[in-house]
PDB file of N, CA and C in Angstrom:
ATOM      1  N   UNK A   1      10.739  -8.661  -6.820  1.00 53.00           N
ATOM      2  CA  UNK A   1      11.619  -8.771  -5.654  1.00 53.00           C
ATOM      3  C   UNK A   1      10.801  -8.888  -4.367  1.00 53.00           C
ATOM      4  N   UNK A   2       9.653  -8.218  -4.327  1.00 64.00           N
ATOM      5  CA  UNK A   2       8.800  -8.288  -3.144  1.00 64.00           C
ATOM      6  C   UNK A   2       8.372  -9.723  -2.883  1.00 64.00           C
ATOM      7  N   UNK A   3       8.001 -10.444  -3.964  1.00 69.00           N
ATOM      8  CA  UNK A   3       7.577 -11.846  -3.834  1.00 69.00           C
ATOM      9  C   UNK A   3       8.662 -12.657  -3.136  1.00 69.00           C
ATOM     10  N   UNK A   4       9.884 -12.494  -3.619  1.00 68.00           N
ATOM     11  CA  UNK A   4      10.997 -13.293  -3.103  1.00 68.00           C
ATOM     12  C   UNK A   4      11.246 -12.960  -1.638  1.00 68.00           C
ATOM     13  N   UNK A   5      11.196 -11.676  -1.309  1.00 71.00           N
ATOM     14  CA  UNK A   5      11.422 -11.277   0.079  1.00 71.00           C
ATOM     15  C   UNK A   5      10.348 -11.845   0.995  1.00 71.00           C
ATOM     16  N   UNK A   6       9.101 -11.768   0.539  1.00 70.00           N
ATOM     17  CA  UNK A   6       8.006 -12.326   1.338  1.00 70.00           C
ATOM     18  C   UNK A   6       8.188 -13.819   1.521  1.00 70.00           C
ATOM     19  N   UNK A   7       8.569 -14.474   0.442  1.00 69.00           N
ATOM     20  CA  UNK A   7       8.750 -15.924   0.477  1.00 69.00           C
ATOM     21  C   UNK A   7       9.852 -16.293   1.470  1.00 69.00           C
ATOM     22  N   UNK A   8      10.967 -15.580   1.393  1.00 70.00           N
ATOM     23  CA  UNK A   8      12.079 -15.866   2.300  1.00 70.00           C
ATOM     24  C   UNK A   8      11.671 -15.642   3.751  1.00 70.00           C
ATOM     25  N   UNK A   9      10.902 -14.586   3.971  1.00 72.00           N
ATOM     26  CA  UNK A   9      10.454 -14.300   5.331  1.00 72.00           C
ATOM     27  C   UNK A   9       9.575 -15.441   5.851  1.00 72.00           C
ATOM     28  N   UNK A  10       8.674 -15.919   4.987  1.00 68.00           N
ATOM     29  CA  UNK A  10       7.794 -17.026   5.375  1.00 68.00           C
ATOM     30  C   UNK A  10       8.596 -18.294   5.647  1.00 68.00           C
ATOM     31  N   UNK A  11       9.601 -18.545   4.799  1.00 64.00           N
ATOM     32  CA  UNK A  11      10.422 -19.749   4.976  1.00 64.00           C
ATOM     33  C   UNK A  11      11.106 -19.700   6.341  1.00 64.00           C
ATOM     34  N   UNK A  12      11.613 -18.530   6.695  1.00 67.00           N
ATOM     35  CA  UNK A  12      12.288 -18.394   7.987  1.00 67.00           C
ATOM     36  C   UNK A  12      11.308 -18.595   9.138  1.00 67.00           C
ATOM     37  N   UNK A  13      10.113 -18.057   8.955  1.00 67.00           N
ATOM     38  CA  UNK A  13       9.139 -18.112  10.039  1.00 67.00           C
ATOM     39  C   UNK A  13       8.557 -19.513  10.218  1.00 67.00           C
ATOM     40  N   UNK A  14       8.175 -20.144   9.100  1.00 62.00           N
ATOM     41  CA  UNK A  14       7.527 -21.464   9.178  1.00 62.00           C
ATOM     42  C   UNK A  14       8.121 -22.418   8.160  1.00 62.00           C
ATOM     43  N   UNK A  15       9.294 -22.973   8.436  1.00 56.00           N
ATOM     44  CA  UNK A  15       9.983 -23.824   7.462  1.00 56.00           C
ATOM     45  C   UNK A  15       9.174 -25.058   7.065  1.00 56.00           C
ATOM     46  N   UNK A  16       8.399 -25.634   7.988  1.00 59.00           N
ATOM     47  CA  UNK A  16       7.668 -26.858   7.645  1.00 59.00           C
ATOM     48  C   UNK A  16       6.454 -26.593   6.758  1.00 59.00           C
ATOM     49  N   UNK A  17       6.077 -25.334   6.584  1.00 53.00           N
ATOM     50  CA  UNK A  17       4.987 -25.003   5.659  1.00 53.00           C
ATOM     51  C   UNK A  17       5.387 -25.245   4.215  1.00 53.00           C
ATOM     52  N   UNK A  18       6.698 -25.207   3.958  1.00 52.00           N
ATOM     53  CA  UNK A  18       7.163 -25.205   2.578  1.00 52.00           C
ATOM     54  C   UNK A  18       7.803 -26.530   2.204  1.00 52.00           C
ATOM     55  N   UNK A  19       7.069 -27.613   2.437  1.00 59.00           N
ATOM     56  CA  UNK A  19       7.580 -28.937   2.074  1.00 59.00           C
ATOM     57  C   UNK A  19       7.688 -29.060   0.557  1.00 59.00           C
ATOM     58  N   UNK A  20       6.776 -28.402  -0.151  1.00 61.00           N
ATOM     59  CA  UNK A  20       6.775 -28.524  -1.611  1.00 61.00           C
ATOM     60  C   UNK A  20       6.731 -27.140  -2.248  1.00 61.00           C
ATOM     61  N   UNK A  21       7.174 -27.074  -3.478  1.00 64.00           N
ATOM     62  CA  UNK A  21       7.186 -25.803  -4.199  1.00 64.00           C
ATOM     63  C   UNK A  21       5.778 -25.238  -4.406  1.00 64.00           C
ATOM     64  N   UNK A  22       4.788 -26.062  -4.785  1.00 70.00           N
ATOM     65  CA  UNK A  22       3.443 -25.509  -4.978  1.00 70.00           C
ATOM     66  C   UNK A  22       2.914 -24.770  -3.752  1.00 70.00           C
ATOM     67  N   UNK A  23       3.184 -25.303  -2.573  1.00 66.00           N
ATOM     68  CA  UNK A  23       2.694 -24.608  -1.380  1.00 66.00           C
ATOM     69  C   UNK A  23       3.417 -23.272  -1.217  1.00 66.00           C
ATOM     70  N   UNK A  24       4.673 -23.227  -1.614  1.00 66.00           N
ATOM     71  CA  UNK A  24       5.424 -21.971  -1.558  1.00 66.00           C
ATOM     72  C   UNK A  24       4.810 -20.952  -2.509  1.00 66.00           C
ATOM     73  N   UNK A  25       4.462 -21.419  -3.698  1.00 72.00           N
ATOM     74  CA  UNK A  25       3.858 -20.522  -4.689  1.00 72.00           C
ATOM     75  C   UNK A  25       2.523 -19.998  -4.171  1.00 72.00           C
ATOM     76  N   UNK A  26       1.721 -20.893  -3.606  1.00 75.00           N
ATOM     77  CA  UNK A  26       0.421 -20.482  -3.051  1.00 75.00           C
ATOM     78  C   UNK A  26       0.614 -19.436  -1.966  1.00 75.00           C
ATOM     79  N   UNK A  27       1.624 -19.649  -1.153  1.00 72.00           N
ATOM     80  CA  UNK A  27       1.909 -18.733  -0.062  1.00 72.00           C
ATOM     81  C   UNK A  27       2.221 -17.339  -0.603  1.00 72.00           C
ATOM     82  N   UNK A  28       3.051 -17.297  -1.638  1.00 74.00           N
ATOM     83  CA  UNK A  28       3.418 -16.011  -2.236  1.00 74.00           C
ATOM     84  C   UNK A  28       2.189 -15.348  -2.836  1.00 74.00           C
ATOM     85  N   UNK A  29       1.339 -16.136  -3.505  1.00 76.00           N
ATOM     86  CA  UNK A  29       0.134 -15.562  -4.105  1.00 76.00           C
ATOM     87  C   UNK A  29      -0.771 -14.978  -3.020  1.00 76.00           C
ATOM     88  N   UNK A  30      -0.911 -15.705  -1.929  1.00 78.00           N
ATOM     89  CA  UNK A  30      -1.749 -15.218  -0.831  1.00 78.00           C
ATOM     90  C   UNK A  30      -1.160 -13.929  -0.265  1.00 78.00           C
ATOM     91  N   UNK A  31       0.159 -13.914  -0.061  1.00 76.00           N
ATOM     92  CA  UNK A  31       0.818 -12.717   0.467  1.00 76.00           C
ATOM     93  C   UNK A  31       0.630 -11.549  -0.488  1.00 76.00           C
ATOM     94  N   UNK A  32       0.780 -11.813  -1.786  1.00 75.00           N
ATOM     95  CA  UNK A  32       0.617 -10.760  -2.782  1.00 75.00           C
ATOM     96  C   UNK A  32      -0.786 -10.192  -2.750  1.00 75.00           C
ATOM     97  N   UNK A  33      -1.781 -11.057  -2.607  1.00 77.00           N
ATOM     98  CA  UNK A  33      -3.164 -10.592  -2.553  1.00 77.00           C
ATOM     99  C   UNK A  33      -3.340  -9.639  -1.373  1.00 77.00           C
ATOM    100  N   UNK A  34      -2.764 -10.014  -0.240  1.00 77.00           N
ATOM    101  CA  UNK A  34      -2.866  -9.171   0.953  1.00 77.00           C
ATOM    102  C   UNK A  34      -2.158  -7.844   0.730  1.00 77.00           C
ATOM    103  N   UNK A  35      -0.953  -7.906   0.181  1.00 76.00           N
ATOM    104  CA  UNK A  35      -0.177  -6.685  -0.066  1.00 76.00           C
ATOM    105  C   UNK A  35      -0.948  -5.763  -1.004  1.00 76.00           C
ATOM    106  N   UNK A  36      -1.530  -6.343  -2.063  1.00 77.00           N
ATOM    107  CA  UNK A  36      -2.285  -5.543  -3.028  1.00 77.00           C
ATOM    108  C   UNK A  36      -3.487  -4.893  -2.358  1.00 77.00           C
ATOM    109  N   UNK A  37      -4.196  -5.672  -1.551  1.00 79.00           N
ATOM    110  CA  UNK A  37      -5.372  -5.134  -0.849  1.00 79.00           C
ATOM    111  C   UNK A  37      -4.983  -3.983   0.055  1.00 79.00           C
ATOM    112  N   UNK A  38      -3.928  -4.176   0.834  1.00 78.00           N
ATOM    113  CA  UNK A  38      -3.483  -3.139   1.767  1.00 78.00           C
ATOM    114  C   UNK A  38      -3.046  -1.896   0.998  1.00 78.00           C
ATOM    115  N   UNK A  39      -2.297  -2.111  -0.083  1.00 78.00           N
ATOM    116  CA  UNK A  39      -1.804  -0.979  -0.874  1.00 78.00           C
ATOM    117  C   UNK A  39      -2.966  -0.198  -1.468  1.00 78.00           C
ATOM    118  N   UNK A  40      -3.961  -0.897  -2.017  1.00 80.00           N
ATOM    119  CA  UNK A  40      -5.077  -0.187  -2.639  1.00 80.00           C
ATOM    120  C   UNK A  40      -5.898   0.535  -1.574  1.00 80.00           C
ATOM    121  N   UNK A  41      -6.005  -0.056  -0.398  1.00 81.00           N
ATOM    122  CA  UNK A  41      -6.713   0.597   0.707  1.00 81.00           C
ATOM    123  C   UNK A  41      -6.027   1.915   1.056  1.00 81.00           C
ATOM    124  N   UNK A  42      -4.690   1.876   1.181  1.00 80.00           N
ATOM    125  CA  UNK A  42      -3.953   3.093   1.530  1.00 80.00           C
ATOM    126  C   UNK A  42      -4.033   4.118   0.409  1.00 80.00           C
ATOM    127  N   UNK A  43      -3.975   3.663  -0.835  1.00 81.00           N
ATOM    128  CA  UNK A  43      -4.074   4.583  -1.970  1.00 81.00           C
ATOM    129  C   UNK A  43      -5.433   5.265  -1.967  1.00 81.00           C
ATOM    130  N   UNK A  44      -6.483   4.496  -1.689  1.00 84.00           N
ATOM    131  CA  UNK A  44      -7.832   5.062  -1.653  1.00 84.00           C
ATOM    132  C   UNK A  44      -7.940   6.104  -0.554  1.00 84.00           C
ATOM    133  N   UNK A  45      -7.405   5.779   0.613  1.00 84.00           N
ATOM    134  CA  UNK A  45      -7.464   6.732   1.729  1.00 84.00           C
ATOM    135  C   UNK A  45      -6.697   8.003   1.402  1.00 84.00           C
ATOM    136  N   UNK A  46      -5.527   7.844   0.784  1.00 84.00           N
ATOM    137  CA  UNK A  46      -4.712   9.010   0.434  1.00 84.00           C
ATOM    138  C   UNK A  46      -5.462   9.893  -0.560  1.00 84.00           C
ATOM    139  N   UNK A  47      -6.063   9.261  -1.567  1.00 83.00           N
ATOM    140  CA  UNK A  47      -6.814  10.014  -2.577  1.00 83.00           C
ATOM    141  C   UNK A  47      -7.980  10.745  -1.917  1.00 83.00           C
ATOM    142  N   UNK A  48      -8.651  10.080  -1.009  1.00 85.00           N
ATOM    143  CA  UNK A  48      -9.786  10.689  -0.316  1.00 85.00           C
ATOM    144  C   UNK A  48      -9.336  11.924   0.457  1.00 85.00           C
ATOM    145  N   UNK A  49      -8.183  11.816   1.127  1.00 86.00           N
ATOM    146  CA  UNK A  49      -7.658  12.955   1.893  1.00 86.00           C
ATOM    147  C   UNK A  49      -7.347  14.132   0.978  1.00 86.00           C
ATOM    148  N   UNK A  50      -6.759  13.828  -0.186  1.00 84.00           N
ATOM    149  CA  UNK A  50      -6.410  14.894  -1.132  1.00 84.00           C
ATOM    150  C   UNK A  50      -7.668  15.609  -1.599  1.00 84.00           C
ATOM    151  N   UNK A  51      -8.682  14.834  -1.969  1.00 83.00           N
ATOM    152  CA  UNK A  51      -9.943  15.425  -2.434  1.00 83.00           C
ATOM    153  C   UNK A  51     -10.571  16.254  -1.319  1.00 83.00           C
ATOM    154  N   UNK A  52     -10.561  15.720  -0.107  1.00 84.00           N
ATOM    155  CA  UNK A  52     -11.149  16.429   1.027  1.00 84.00           C
ATOM    156  C   UNK A  52     -10.429  17.753   1.267  1.00 84.00           C
ATOM    157  N   UNK A  53      -9.093  17.725   1.180  1.00 86.00           N
ATOM    158  CA  UNK A  53      -8.306  18.941   1.383  1.00 86.00           C
ATOM    159  C   UNK A  53      -8.650  19.967   0.307  1.00 86.00           C
ATOM    160  N   UNK A  54      -8.786  19.482  -0.938  1.00 82.00           N
ATOM    161  CA  UNK A  54      -9.118  20.379  -2.042  1.00 82.00           C
ATOM    162  C   UNK A  54     -10.488  21.005  -1.816  1.00 82.00           C
ATOM    163  N   UNK A  55     -11.451  20.196  -1.375  1.00 82.00           N
ATOM    164  CA  UNK A  55     -12.797  20.707  -1.118  1.00 82.00           C
ATOM    165  C   UNK A  55     -12.782  21.721   0.019  1.00 82.00           C
ATOM    166  N   UNK A  56     -11.948  21.470   1.029  1.00 85.00           N
ATOM    167  CA  UNK A  56     -11.884  22.375   2.177  1.00 85.00           C
ATOM    168  C   UNK A  56     -11.257  23.717   1.811  1.00 85.00           C
ATOM    169  N   UNK A  57     -10.307  23.717   0.881  1.00 84.00           N
ATOM    170  CA  UNK A  57      -9.561  24.947   0.609  1.00 84.00           C
ATOM    171  C   UNK A  57     -10.119  25.759  -0.552  1.00 84.00           C
ATOM    172  N   UNK A  58     -10.952  25.172  -1.386  1.00 74.00           N
ATOM    173  CA  UNK A  58     -11.442  25.946  -2.538  1.00 74.00           C
ATOM    174  C   UNK A  58     -12.478  26.969  -2.080  1.00 74.00           C
ATOM    175  N   UNK A  59     -12.541  28.093  -2.778  1.00 71.00           N
ATOM    176  CA  UNK A  59     -13.513  29.127  -2.396  1.00 71.00           C
ATOM    177  C   UNK A  59     -14.945  28.624  -2.623  1.00 71.00           C
ATOM    178  N   UNK A  60     -15.853  29.114  -1.810  1.00 69.00           N
ATOM    179  CA  UNK A  60     -17.255  28.716  -1.962  1.00 69.00           C
ATOM    180  C   UNK A  60     -17.784  29.204  -3.311  1.00 69.00           C
ATOM    181  N   UNK A  61     -18.458  28.295  -4.019  1.00 62.00           N
ATOM    182  CA  UNK A  61     -19.042  28.712  -5.297  1.00 62.00           C
ATOM    183  C   UNK A  61     -20.503  29.069  -5.059  1.00 62.00           C
ATOM    184  N   UNK A  62     -20.940  30.205  -5.566  1.00 59.00           N
ATOM    185  CA  UNK A  62     -22.352  30.584  -5.368  1.00 59.00           C
ATOM    186  C   UNK A  62     -23.269  29.641  -6.150  1.00 59.00           C
ATOM    187  N   UNK A  63     -24.231  29.046  -5.467  1.00 55.00           N
ATOM    188  CA  UNK A  63     -25.146  28.117  -6.150  1.00 55.00           C
ATOM    189  C   UNK A  63     -26.411  28.826  -6.596  1.00 55.00           C
TER     190      UNK A  63
END
């Protein structure tokens, strides 16, 4: 569903970009790549915060 929504948004924004179906498909693939990159970036940051919080709150271990 995300693909379709992105595609529709692009069609509304730049109708002349989508003269042919292949260009529409390419557009969706490019958008998906960006969405995936952004999502993985946020997931990585979230995981890092969780680990950092855990490290901050755990009792000091004697070395």
